[in-house]
Amino acid sequence: MAFFAPPSAVHGRRLVLPPSEAHHATRVLRHEPGDEIWVVDGAGARHRVRLDQAGEGKTVGTILETREETGEPPYHLTLGLGLLKKRSRYETFLEKAVELGAARLIPLSTRYAERDTLRRGRAERLLRAALKQSGRSRLPRLDAPTPLPDLLADTPQPSAGRTFLAHRRAEAGDPSLAEGLKDVRPDGRLRVLVGPEGGFSDSEVEAAEDAGATVVSLGPRRLRAETAALAAGAAVMLALNG
Ligand code: SAM
């Protein structure tokens, strides 16, 4: 598993591990000078580093090799999920969305969302841990809670990126997400929006369609919100070879 150090930790070929990572490297994993470790910077780079000095006070190494964009999918996927009453479910979504290759995560404030905040510090730690574990090199961007109308006002033209809104309607007939993905280029930009426990309101669905979003089904079963968002992320990953 890799360690995390932001780009500001790199000075020429010298890399200084942040204190919490230094603690893990030296106290937990017992790394010593001369050991080689991998360090990911969250901005697309993964460095192979030889430790020159290893201690909780200071752990410094020399970068031997840098690989760019390892573990990153060719497309740019944004997942928007309504804020959930159960914070732990939202945090599960954030962690798994990193593994699935999402580039941007947007907590949505919607009509039926029963919360309007996120535990930001905890969420960022979870994202970093998932980044290190999954072998990715870019940390997804985590937006502040965003009202759905603000996000819809920012909907790109379909030629610049597709927006899908997952919704179960009383009457059948909406395409599946899998069908919608047939029109997305493997290196395209796309957004998938999923409602909170109470779903999207009719007027939210209408507003999304007016803004150019395509309403899609995720199949015949009613999925929990975080399951729906992760199923969508997995569908994109498998359809676009990410
Ligand atoms: N009360 C809502 C209903 O009966 O449709 C259920 C909301 S569901 C728990 C939360 C969100 O997951 C929905 O807003 C939708 O975005 C997504 N979702 C769950 N199952 C889905 C499905 N089969 N097709 C499309 N979207 C689904």
PDB file of C-alpha atoms and ligand atoms in Angstrom:
ATOM      1  CA  MET A   1       0.000   0.000   0.000  1.00  0.00           C
ATOM      2  CA  ALA A   2       1.239   3.466  -0.847  1.00  0.00           C
ATOM      3  CA  PHE A   3       1.789   6.422   1.462  1.00  0.00           C
ATOM      4  CA  PHE A   4       0.321   9.863   0.834  1.00  0.00           C
ATOM      5  CA  ALA A   5       2.244  13.105   0.508  1.00  0.00           C
ATOM      6  CA  PRO A   6       0.908  16.186  -1.319  1.00  0.00           C
ATOM      7  CA  PRO A   7       2.928  17.827  -4.141  1.00  0.00           C
ATOM      8  CA  SER A   8       4.151  20.455  -1.637  1.00  0.00           C
ATOM      9  CA  ALA A   9       6.109  17.668   0.144  1.00  0.00           C
ATOM     10  CA  VAL A  10       8.394  17.300  -2.888  1.00  0.00           C
ATOM     11  CA  HIS A  11      11.520  19.492  -3.144  1.00  0.00           C
ATOM     12  CA  GLY A  12      13.482  18.517  -6.242  1.00  0.00           C
ATOM     13  CA  ARG A  13      14.073  14.787  -5.772  1.00  0.00           C
ATOM     14  CA  ARG A  14      13.633  15.026  -2.010  1.00  0.00           C
ATOM     15  CA  LEU A  15      10.315  14.025  -0.450  1.00  0.00           C
ATOM     16  CA  VAL A  16       9.302  14.654   3.160  1.00  0.00           C
ATOM     17  CA  LEU A  17       6.488  12.458   4.478  1.00  0.00           C
ATOM     18  CA  PRO A  18       3.748  14.271   6.467  1.00  0.00           C
ATOM     19  CA  PRO A  19       3.825  13.417  10.227  1.00  0.00           C
ATOM     20  CA  SER A  20       0.902  10.962  10.232  1.00  0.00           C
ATOM     21  CA  GLU A  21       2.374   9.064   7.269  1.00  0.00           C
ATOM     22  CA  ALA A  22       5.836   9.132   8.854  1.00  0.00           C
ATOM     23  CA  HIS A  23       4.347   7.633  12.014  1.00  0.00           C
ATOM     24  CA  HIS A  24       2.698   4.857  10.007  1.00  0.00           C
ATOM     25  CA  ALA A  25       5.855   4.180   7.980  1.00  0.00           C
ATOM     26  CA  THR A  26       8.277   4.081  10.894  1.00  0.00           C
ATOM     27  CA  ARG A  27       6.242   3.026  13.956  1.00  0.00           C
ATOM     28  CA  VAL A  28       3.625   0.737  12.452  1.00  0.00           C
ATOM     29  CA  LEU A  29       5.403  -0.724   9.409  1.00  0.00           C
ATOM     30  CA  ARG A  30       8.913  -0.314  10.858  1.00  0.00           C
ATOM     31  CA  HIS A  31      10.490   1.062   7.686  1.00  0.00           C
ATOM     32  CA  GLU A  32      14.174   1.986   7.958  1.00  0.00           C
ATOM     33  CA  PRO A  33      16.656   4.032   5.924  1.00  0.00           C
ATOM     34  CA  GLY A  34      17.375   2.209   2.668  1.00  0.00           C
ATOM     35  CA  ASP A  35      13.828   0.820   2.348  1.00  0.00           C
ATOM     36  CA  GLU A  36      11.866   1.655  -0.785  1.00  0.00           C
ATOM     37  CA  ILE A  37       8.251   2.806  -0.516  1.00  0.00           C
ATOM     38  CA  TRP A  38       5.607   4.136  -2.917  1.00  0.00           C
ATOM     39  CA  VAL A  39       4.158   7.562  -2.280  1.00  0.00           C
ATOM     40  CA  VAL A  40       1.098   8.961  -4.061  1.00  0.00           C
ATOM     41  CA  ASP A  41       0.527  12.720  -4.246  1.00  0.00           C
ATOM     42  CA  GLY A  42      -3.197  12.817  -5.046  1.00  0.00           C
ATOM     43  CA  ALA A  43      -2.521  15.040  -8.065  1.00  0.00           C
ATOM     44  CA  GLY A  44      -1.646  12.274 -10.521  1.00  0.00           C
ATOM     45  CA  ALA A  45       1.881  11.233  -9.499  1.00  0.00           C
ATOM     46  CA  ARG A  46       3.094   8.040  -7.804  1.00  0.00           C
ATOM     47  CA  HIS A  47       6.719   8.101  -6.657  1.00  0.00           C
ATOM     48  CA  ARG A  48       9.078   5.274  -5.801  1.00  0.00           C
ATOM     49  CA  VAL A  49      11.091   6.609  -2.894  1.00  0.00           C
ATOM     50  CA  ARG A  50      14.187   5.350  -1.085  1.00  0.00           C
ATOM     51  CA  LEU A  51      14.159   6.384   2.558  1.00  0.00           C
ATOM     52  CA  ASP A  52      17.247   8.329   3.622  1.00  0.00           C
ATOM     53  CA  GLN A  53      16.074   9.224   7.115  1.00  0.00           C
ATOM     54  CA  ALA A  54      13.277   7.412   8.957  1.00  0.00           C
ATOM     55  CA  GLY A  55      11.876   8.649  12.229  1.00  0.00           C
ATOM     56  CA  GLU A  56       8.654  10.063  13.570  1.00  0.00           C
ATOM     57  CA  GLY A  57      10.298  13.484  13.773  1.00  0.00           C
ATOM     58  CA  LYS A  58      11.345  13.445  10.130  1.00  0.00           C
ATOM     59  CA  THR A  59      11.052  10.848   7.417  1.00  0.00           C
ATOM     60  CA  VAL A  60      12.752  11.928   4.226  1.00  0.00           C
ATOM     61  CA  GLY A  61      13.557  10.063   1.050  1.00  0.00           C
ATOM     62  CA  THR A  62      14.854  10.390  -2.488  1.00  0.00           C
ATOM     63  CA  ILE A  63      12.508   9.988  -5.431  1.00  0.00           C
ATOM     64  CA  LEU A  64      13.890   7.254  -7.694  1.00  0.00           C
ATOM     65  CA  GLU A  65      11.045   7.114 -10.203  1.00  0.00           C
ATOM     66  CA  THR A  66       7.694   8.817 -10.859  1.00  0.00           C
ATOM     67  CA  ARG A  67       4.730   7.321 -12.678  1.00  0.00           C
ATOM     68  CA  GLU A  68       1.861   9.511 -13.841  1.00  0.00           C
ATOM     69  CA  GLU A  69      -1.863   8.788 -13.747  1.00  0.00           C
ATOM     70  CA  THR A  70      -1.535   5.199 -12.525  1.00  0.00           C
ATOM     71  CA  GLY A  71      -4.876   3.622 -11.762  1.00  0.00           C
ATOM     72  CA  GLU A  72      -6.846   6.494 -13.305  1.00  0.00           C
ATOM     73  CA  PRO A  73      -9.738   5.841 -15.711  1.00  0.00           C
ATOM     74  CA  PRO A  74      -9.714   7.591 -19.097  1.00  0.00           C
ATOM     75  CA  TYR A  75     -13.083   9.292 -18.474  1.00  0.00           C
ATOM     76  CA  HIS A  76     -14.076  11.979 -15.978  1.00  0.00           C
ATOM     77  CA  LEU A  77     -16.952  10.786 -13.807  1.00  0.00           C
ATOM     78  CA  THR A  78     -18.805  13.004 -11.374  1.00  0.00           C
ATOM     79  CA  LEU A  79     -21.109  11.270  -8.901  1.00  0.00           C
ATOM     80  CA  GLY A  80     -23.691  13.452  -7.161  1.00  0.00           C
ATOM     81  CA  LEU A  81     -25.523  11.832  -4.252  1.00  0.00           C
ATOM     82  CA  GLY A  82     -28.197  13.447  -2.090  1.00  0.00           C
ATOM     83  CA  LEU A  83     -27.056  13.971   1.505  1.00  0.00           C
ATOM     84  CA  LEU A  84     -28.176  11.003   3.592  1.00  0.00           C
ATOM     85  CA  LYS A  85     -29.565  10.902   7.090  1.00  0.00           C
ATOM     86  CA  LYS A  86     -27.126   8.128   8.012  1.00  0.00           C
ATOM     87  CA  ARG A  87     -23.675   9.667   7.813  1.00  0.00           C
ATOM     88  CA  SER A  88     -21.990   6.252   7.834  1.00  0.00           C
ATOM     89  CA  ARG A  89     -23.797   5.295   4.632  1.00  0.00           C
ATOM     90  CA  TYR A  90     -22.586   8.472   2.978  1.00  0.00           C
ATOM     91  CA  GLU A  91     -19.043   7.729   4.072  1.00  0.00           C
ATOM     92  CA  THR A  92     -19.305   4.219   2.620  1.00  0.00           C
ATOM     93  CA  PHE A  93     -20.323   5.838  -0.657  1.00  0.00           C
ATOM     94  CA  LEU A  94     -17.337   8.208  -0.591  1.00  0.00           C
ATOM     95  CA  GLU A  95     -14.836   5.436   0.093  1.00  0.00           C
ATOM     96  CA  LYS A  96     -16.183   3.088  -2.586  1.00  0.00           C
ATOM     97  CA  ALA A  97     -16.567   5.867  -5.140  1.00  0.00           C
ATOM     98  CA  VAL A  98     -12.801   6.417  -4.969  1.00  0.00           C
ATOM     99  CA  GLU A  99     -12.202   2.728  -5.646  1.00  0.00           C
ATOM    100  CA  LEU A 100     -14.584   2.880  -8.606  1.00  0.00           C
ATOM    101  CA  GLY A 101     -12.670   5.738 -10.225  1.00  0.00           C
ATOM    102  CA  ALA A 102     -14.925   8.764  -9.694  1.00  0.00           C
ATOM    103  CA  ALA A 103     -13.120  12.048 -10.295  1.00  0.00           C
ATOM    104  CA  ARG A 104     -15.530  14.360  -8.491  1.00  0.00           C
ATOM    105  CA  LEU A 105     -18.025  13.772  -5.702  1.00  0.00           C
ATOM    106  CA  ILE A 106     -20.880  16.176  -5.052  1.00  0.00           C
ATOM    107  CA  PRO A 107     -23.048  15.947  -1.926  1.00  0.00           C
ATOM    108  CA  LEU A 108     -26.443  17.219  -3.092  1.00  0.00           C
ATOM    109  CA  SER A 109     -28.884  19.286  -1.059  1.00  0.00           C
ATOM    110  CA  THR A 110     -32.281  18.299  -2.404  1.00  0.00           C
ATOM    111  CA  ARG A 111     -35.952  18.674  -1.467  1.00  0.00           C
ATOM    112  CA  TYR A 112     -36.071  15.420   0.496  1.00  0.00           C
ATOM    113  CA  ALA A 113     -32.493  15.357   1.852  1.00  0.00           C
ATOM    114  CA  GLU A 114     -32.666  15.162   5.634  1.00  0.00           C
ATOM    115  CA  ARG A 115     -29.245  16.735   6.211  1.00  0.00           C
ATOM    116  CA  ASP A 116     -27.296  19.605   4.790  1.00  0.00           C
ATOM    117  CA  THR A 117     -23.797  18.963   6.087  1.00  0.00           C
ATOM    118  CA  LEU A 118     -20.978  16.450   5.844  1.00  0.00           C
ATOM    119  CA  ARG A 119     -18.170  15.628   8.307  1.00  0.00           C
ATOM    120  CA  ARG A 120     -15.595  17.202   6.016  1.00  0.00           C
ATOM    121  CA  GLY A 121     -12.358  16.306   7.839  1.00  0.00           C
ATOM    122  CA  ARG A 122     -13.422  12.692   8.258  1.00  0.00           C
ATOM    123  CA  ALA A 123     -14.548  12.509   4.622  1.00  0.00           C
ATOM    124  CA  GLU A 124     -11.171  13.787   3.417  1.00  0.00           C
ATOM    125  CA  ARG A 125      -9.320  11.212   5.512  1.00  0.00           C
ATOM    126  CA  LEU A 126     -11.496   8.449   4.075  1.00  0.00           C
ATOM    127  CA  LEU A 127     -10.818   9.606   0.525  1.00  0.00           C
ATOM    128  CA  ARG A 128      -7.068   9.642   1.115  1.00  0.00           C
ATOM    129  CA  ALA A 129      -7.135   6.170   2.667  1.00  0.00           C
ATOM    130  CA  ALA A 130      -9.126   4.809  -0.278  1.00  0.00           C
ATOM    131  CA  LEU A 131      -6.721   6.472  -2.711  1.00  0.00           C
ATOM    132  CA  LYS A 132      -3.730   4.765  -1.099  1.00  0.00           C
ATOM    133  CA  GLN A 133      -5.480   1.425  -0.870  1.00  0.00           C
ATOM    134  CA  SER A 134      -6.854   1.364  -4.413  1.00  0.00           C
ATOM    135  CA  GLY A 135      -3.698   2.223  -6.348  1.00  0.00           C
ATOM    136  CA  ARG A 136      -5.089   5.423  -7.824  1.00  0.00           C
ATOM    137  CA  SER A 137      -3.013   8.553  -8.124  1.00  0.00           C
ATOM    138  CA  ARG A 138      -5.616  11.341  -8.224  1.00  0.00           C
ATOM    139  CA  LEU A 139      -7.674  12.275  -5.225  1.00  0.00           C
ATOM    140  CA  PRO A 140     -11.281  12.934  -6.281  1.00  0.00           C
ATOM    141  CA  ARG A 141     -12.488  16.457  -5.708  1.00  0.00           C
ATOM    142  CA  LEU A 142     -15.070  16.611  -2.926  1.00  0.00           C
ATOM    143  CA  ASP A 143     -17.443  19.546  -3.324  1.00  0.00           C
ATOM    144  CA  ALA A 144     -19.202  21.332  -0.492  1.00  0.00           C
ATOM    145  CA  PRO A 145     -22.888  20.384  -0.187  1.00  0.00           C
ATOM    146  CA  THR A 146     -24.474  21.836  -3.314  1.00  0.00           C
ATOM    147  CA  PRO A 147     -28.143  22.688  -3.892  1.00  0.00           C
ATOM    148  CA  LEU A 148     -29.428  20.662  -6.845  1.00  0.00           C
ATOM    149  CA  PRO A 149     -30.607  23.811  -8.732  1.00  0.00           C
ATOM    150  CA  ASP A 150     -27.052  25.225  -8.559  1.00  0.00           C
ATOM    151  CA  LEU A 151     -25.661  22.042 -10.031  1.00  0.00           C
ATOM    152  CA  LEU A 152     -28.313  21.967 -12.760  1.00  0.00           C
ATOM    153  CA  ALA A 153     -27.582  25.592 -13.642  1.00  0.00           C
ATOM    154  CA  ASP A 154     -24.069  24.381 -14.414  1.00  0.00           C
ATOM    155  CA  THR A 155     -25.115  21.505 -16.703  1.00  0.00           C
ATOM    156  CA  PRO A 156     -22.855  21.329 -19.770  1.00  0.00           C
ATOM    157  CA  GLN A 157     -24.201  20.906 -23.291  1.00  0.00           C
ATOM    158  CA  PRO A 158     -24.577  17.169 -24.036  1.00  0.00           C
ATOM    159  CA  SER A 159     -21.690  17.456 -26.514  1.00  0.00           C
ATOM    160  CA  ALA A 160     -19.391  18.558 -23.650  1.00  0.00           C
ATOM    161  CA  GLY A 161     -20.547  15.922 -21.182  1.00  0.00           C
ATOM    162  CA  ARG A 162     -23.638  13.906 -20.401  1.00  0.00           C
ATOM    163  CA  THR A 163     -25.674  14.216 -17.209  1.00  0.00           C
ATOM    164  CA  PHE A 164     -27.751  11.230 -16.090  1.00  0.00           C
ATOM    165  CA  LEU A 165     -30.268  11.375 -13.274  1.00  0.00           C
ATOM    166  CA  ALA A 166     -31.191   8.027 -11.732  1.00  0.00           C
ATOM    167  CA  HIS A 167     -34.889   7.845 -10.902  1.00  0.00           C
ATOM    168  CA  ARG A 168     -37.614   5.236 -10.651  1.00  0.00           C
ATOM    169  CA  ARG A 169     -40.792   6.379 -12.308  1.00  0.00           C
ATOM    170  CA  ALA A 170     -44.234   4.895 -11.874  1.00  0.00           C
ATOM    171  CA  GLU A 171     -44.493   4.344 -15.610  1.00  0.00           C
ATOM    172  CA  ALA A 172     -41.726   2.383 -17.296  1.00  0.00           C
ATOM    173  CA  GLY A 173     -39.916   3.525 -20.422  1.00  0.00           C
ATOM    174  CA  ASP A 174     -36.831   5.430 -19.291  1.00  0.00           C
ATOM    175  CA  PRO A 175     -33.602   4.058 -20.728  1.00  0.00           C
ATOM    176  CA  SER A 176     -31.280   2.154 -18.475  1.00  0.00           C
ATOM    177  CA  LEU A 177     -27.986   3.766 -17.502  1.00  0.00           C
ATOM    178  CA  ALA A 178     -26.246   1.012 -19.494  1.00  0.00           C
ATOM    179  CA  GLU A 179     -28.115   2.156 -22.629  1.00  0.00           C
ATOM    180  CA  GLY A 180     -27.313   5.793 -21.977  1.00  0.00           C
ATOM    181  CA  LEU A 181     -23.608   4.983 -21.623  1.00  0.00           C
ATOM    182  CA  LYS A 182     -23.481   3.700 -25.207  1.00  0.00           C
ATOM    183  CA  ASP A 183     -23.355   7.343 -26.343  1.00  0.00           C
ATOM    184  CA  VAL A 184     -20.483   8.300 -24.031  1.00  0.00           C
ATOM    185  CA  ARG A 185     -16.921   8.277 -25.339  1.00  0.00           C
ATOM    186  CA  PRO A 186     -14.433   6.188 -23.332  1.00  0.00           C
ATOM    187  CA  ASP A 187     -12.559   9.401 -22.520  1.00  0.00           C
ATOM    188  CA  GLY A 188     -15.703  11.497 -22.124  1.00  0.00           C
ATOM    189  CA  ARG A 189     -17.054  13.533 -19.219  1.00  0.00           C
ATOM    190  CA  LEU A 190     -20.215  12.414 -17.472  1.00  0.00           C
ATOM    191  CA  ARG A 191     -22.216  13.014 -14.323  1.00  0.00           C
ATOM    192  CA  VAL A 192     -24.626  10.668 -12.596  1.00  0.00           C
ATOM    193  CA  LEU A 193     -27.005  12.133 -10.019  1.00  0.00           C
ATOM    194  CA  VAL A 194     -28.705   9.999  -7.380  1.00  0.00           C
ATOM    195  CA  GLY A 195     -31.320  11.124  -4.873  1.00  0.00           C
ATOM    196  CA  PRO A 196     -31.320  10.801  -1.064  1.00  0.00           C
ATOM    197  CA  GLU A 197     -33.401   8.199   0.849  1.00  0.00           C
ATOM    198  CA  GLY A 198     -36.626   9.968  -0.139  1.00  0.00           C
ATOM    199  CA  GLY A 199     -35.660  10.199  -3.818  1.00  0.00           C
ATOM    200  CA  PHE A 200     -35.967  13.237  -6.095  1.00  0.00           C
ATOM    201  CA  SER A 201     -39.196  15.235  -6.176  1.00  0.00           C
ATOM    202  CA  ASP A 202     -41.166  15.409  -9.428  1.00  0.00           C
ATOM    203  CA  SER A 203     -40.195  19.051  -9.879  1.00  0.00           C
ATOM    204  CA  GLU A 204     -36.499  18.208  -9.382  1.00  0.00           C
ATOM    205  CA  VAL A 205     -36.730  15.533 -12.070  1.00  0.00           C
ATOM    206  CA  GLU A 206     -38.487  17.970 -14.387  1.00  0.00           C
ATOM    207  CA  ALA A 207     -35.878  20.673 -13.736  1.00  0.00           C
ATOM    208  CA  ALA A 208     -33.085  18.195 -14.450  1.00  0.00           C
ATOM    209  CA  GLU A 209     -34.665  17.205 -17.752  1.00  0.00           C
ATOM    210  CA  ASP A 210     -35.116  20.876 -18.668  1.00  0.00           C
ATOM    211  CA  ALA A 211     -31.408  21.385 -17.950  1.00  0.00           C
ATOM    212  CA  GLY A 212     -30.490  18.604 -20.388  1.00  0.00           C
ATOM    213  CA  ALA A 213     -30.136  15.613 -18.051  1.00  0.00           C
ATOM    214  CA  THR A 214     -31.279  12.175 -19.191  1.00  0.00           C
ATOM    215  CA  VAL A 215     -33.427  10.290 -16.680  1.00  0.00           C
ATOM    216  CA  VAL A 216     -32.240   6.700 -16.403  1.00  0.00           C
ATOM    217  CA  SER A 217     -33.278   3.558 -14.623  1.00  0.00           C
ATOM    218  CA  LEU A 218     -30.924   1.333 -12.659  1.00  0.00           C
ATOM    219  CA  GLY A 219     -33.162  -1.700 -13.006  1.00  0.00           C
ATOM    220  CA  PRO A 220     -36.334  -3.102 -11.500  1.00  0.00           C
ATOM    221  CA  ARG A 221     -35.391  -3.010  -7.811  1.00  0.00           C
ATOM    222  CA  ARG A 222     -35.467  -0.014  -5.477  1.00  0.00           C
ATOM    223  CA  LEU A 223     -31.854   0.388  -4.404  1.00  0.00           C
ATOM    224  CA  ARG A 224     -30.764   2.231  -1.309  1.00  0.00           C
ATOM    225  CA  ALA A 225     -29.372   5.593  -2.302  1.00  0.00           C
ATOM    226  CA  GLU A 226     -25.716   4.738  -1.683  1.00  0.00           C
ATOM    227  CA  THR A 227     -26.138   1.374  -3.450  1.00  0.00           C
ATOM    228  CA  ALA A 228     -27.632   3.184  -6.449  1.00  0.00           C
ATOM    229  CA  ALA A 229     -24.718   5.642  -6.620  1.00  0.00           C
ATOM    230  CA  LEU A 230     -22.153   2.855  -6.372  1.00  0.00           C
ATOM    231  CA  ALA A 231     -23.975   0.666  -8.891  1.00  0.00           C
ATOM    232  CA  ALA A 232     -23.887   3.631 -11.279  1.00  0.00           C
ATOM    233  CA  GLY A 233     -20.155   4.102 -10.679  1.00  0.00           C
ATOM    234  CA  ALA A 234     -19.534   0.398 -11.298  1.00  0.00           C
ATOM    235  CA  ALA A 235     -21.673   0.434 -14.465  1.00  0.00           C
ATOM    236  CA  VAL A 236     -19.615   3.328 -15.841  1.00  0.00           C
ATOM    237  CA  MET A 237     -16.343   1.632 -14.903  1.00  0.00           C
ATOM    238  CA  LEU A 238     -17.283  -1.606 -16.658  1.00  0.00           C
ATOM    239  CA  ALA A 239     -18.928  -0.022 -19.716  1.00  0.00           C
ATOM    240  CA  LEU A 240     -16.074   2.416 -20.388  1.00  0.00           C
ATOM    241  CA  ASN A 241     -13.204   0.150 -19.326  1.00  0.00           C
ATOM    242  CA  GLY A 242     -12.118   2.368 -16.477  1.00  0.00           C
TER     243      GLY A 242
HETATM  244  N1  SAM B   1     -38.606   6.862  -2.456  1.00  0.00           N
HETATM  245  C1  SAM B   1     -37.922   6.554  -3.672  1.00  0.00           C
HETATM  246  C2  SAM B   1     -38.763   5.729  -4.641  1.00  0.00           C
HETATM  247  O1  SAM B   1     -39.659   5.071  -4.214  1.00  0.00           O
HETATM  248  O2  SAM B   1     -38.411   5.743  -5.818  1.00  0.00           O
HETATM  249  C3  SAM B   1     -36.676   5.734  -3.398  1.00  0.00           C
HETATM  250  C4  SAM B   1     -35.464   6.536  -3.423  1.00  0.00           C
HETATM  251  S1  SAM B   1     -34.034   5.512  -3.540  1.00  0.00           S
HETATM  252  C5  SAM B   1     -33.914   4.856  -1.954  1.00  0.00           C
HETATM  253  C6  SAM B   1     -32.785   6.725  -3.574  1.00  0.00           C
HETATM  254  C7  SAM B   1     -32.273   7.071  -4.942  1.00  0.00           C
HETATM  255  O3  SAM B   1     -31.653   5.945  -5.506  1.00  0.00           O
HETATM  256  C8  SAM B   1     -33.317   7.503  -5.954  1.00  0.00           C
HETATM  257  O4  SAM B   1     -33.613   8.878  -5.862  1.00  0.00           O
HETATM  258  C9  SAM B   1     -32.628   7.181  -7.263  1.00  0.00           C
HETATM  259  O5  SAM B   1     -31.760   8.217  -7.628  1.00  0.00           O
HETATM  260  C10 SAM B   1     -31.827   5.947  -6.914  1.00  0.00           C
HETATM  261  N2  SAM B   1     -32.449   4.683  -7.288  1.00  0.00           N
HETATM  262  C11 SAM B   1     -32.688   3.623  -6.468  1.00  0.00           C
HETATM  263  N3  SAM B   1     -33.170   2.591  -7.162  1.00  0.00           N
HETATM  264  C12 SAM B   1     -33.232   2.989  -8.471  1.00  0.00           C
HETATM  265  C13 SAM B   1     -33.625   2.356  -9.679  1.00  0.00           C
HETATM  266  N4  SAM B   1     -34.057   1.118  -9.706  1.00  0.00           N
HETATM  267  N5  SAM B   1     -33.538   3.084 -10.813  1.00  0.00           N
HETATM  268  C14 SAM B   1     -33.112   4.355 -10.815  1.00  0.00           C
HETATM  269  N6  SAM B   1     -32.726   4.994  -9.692  1.00  0.00           N
HETATM  270  C15 SAM B   1     -32.770   4.325  -8.538  1.00  0.00           C
END
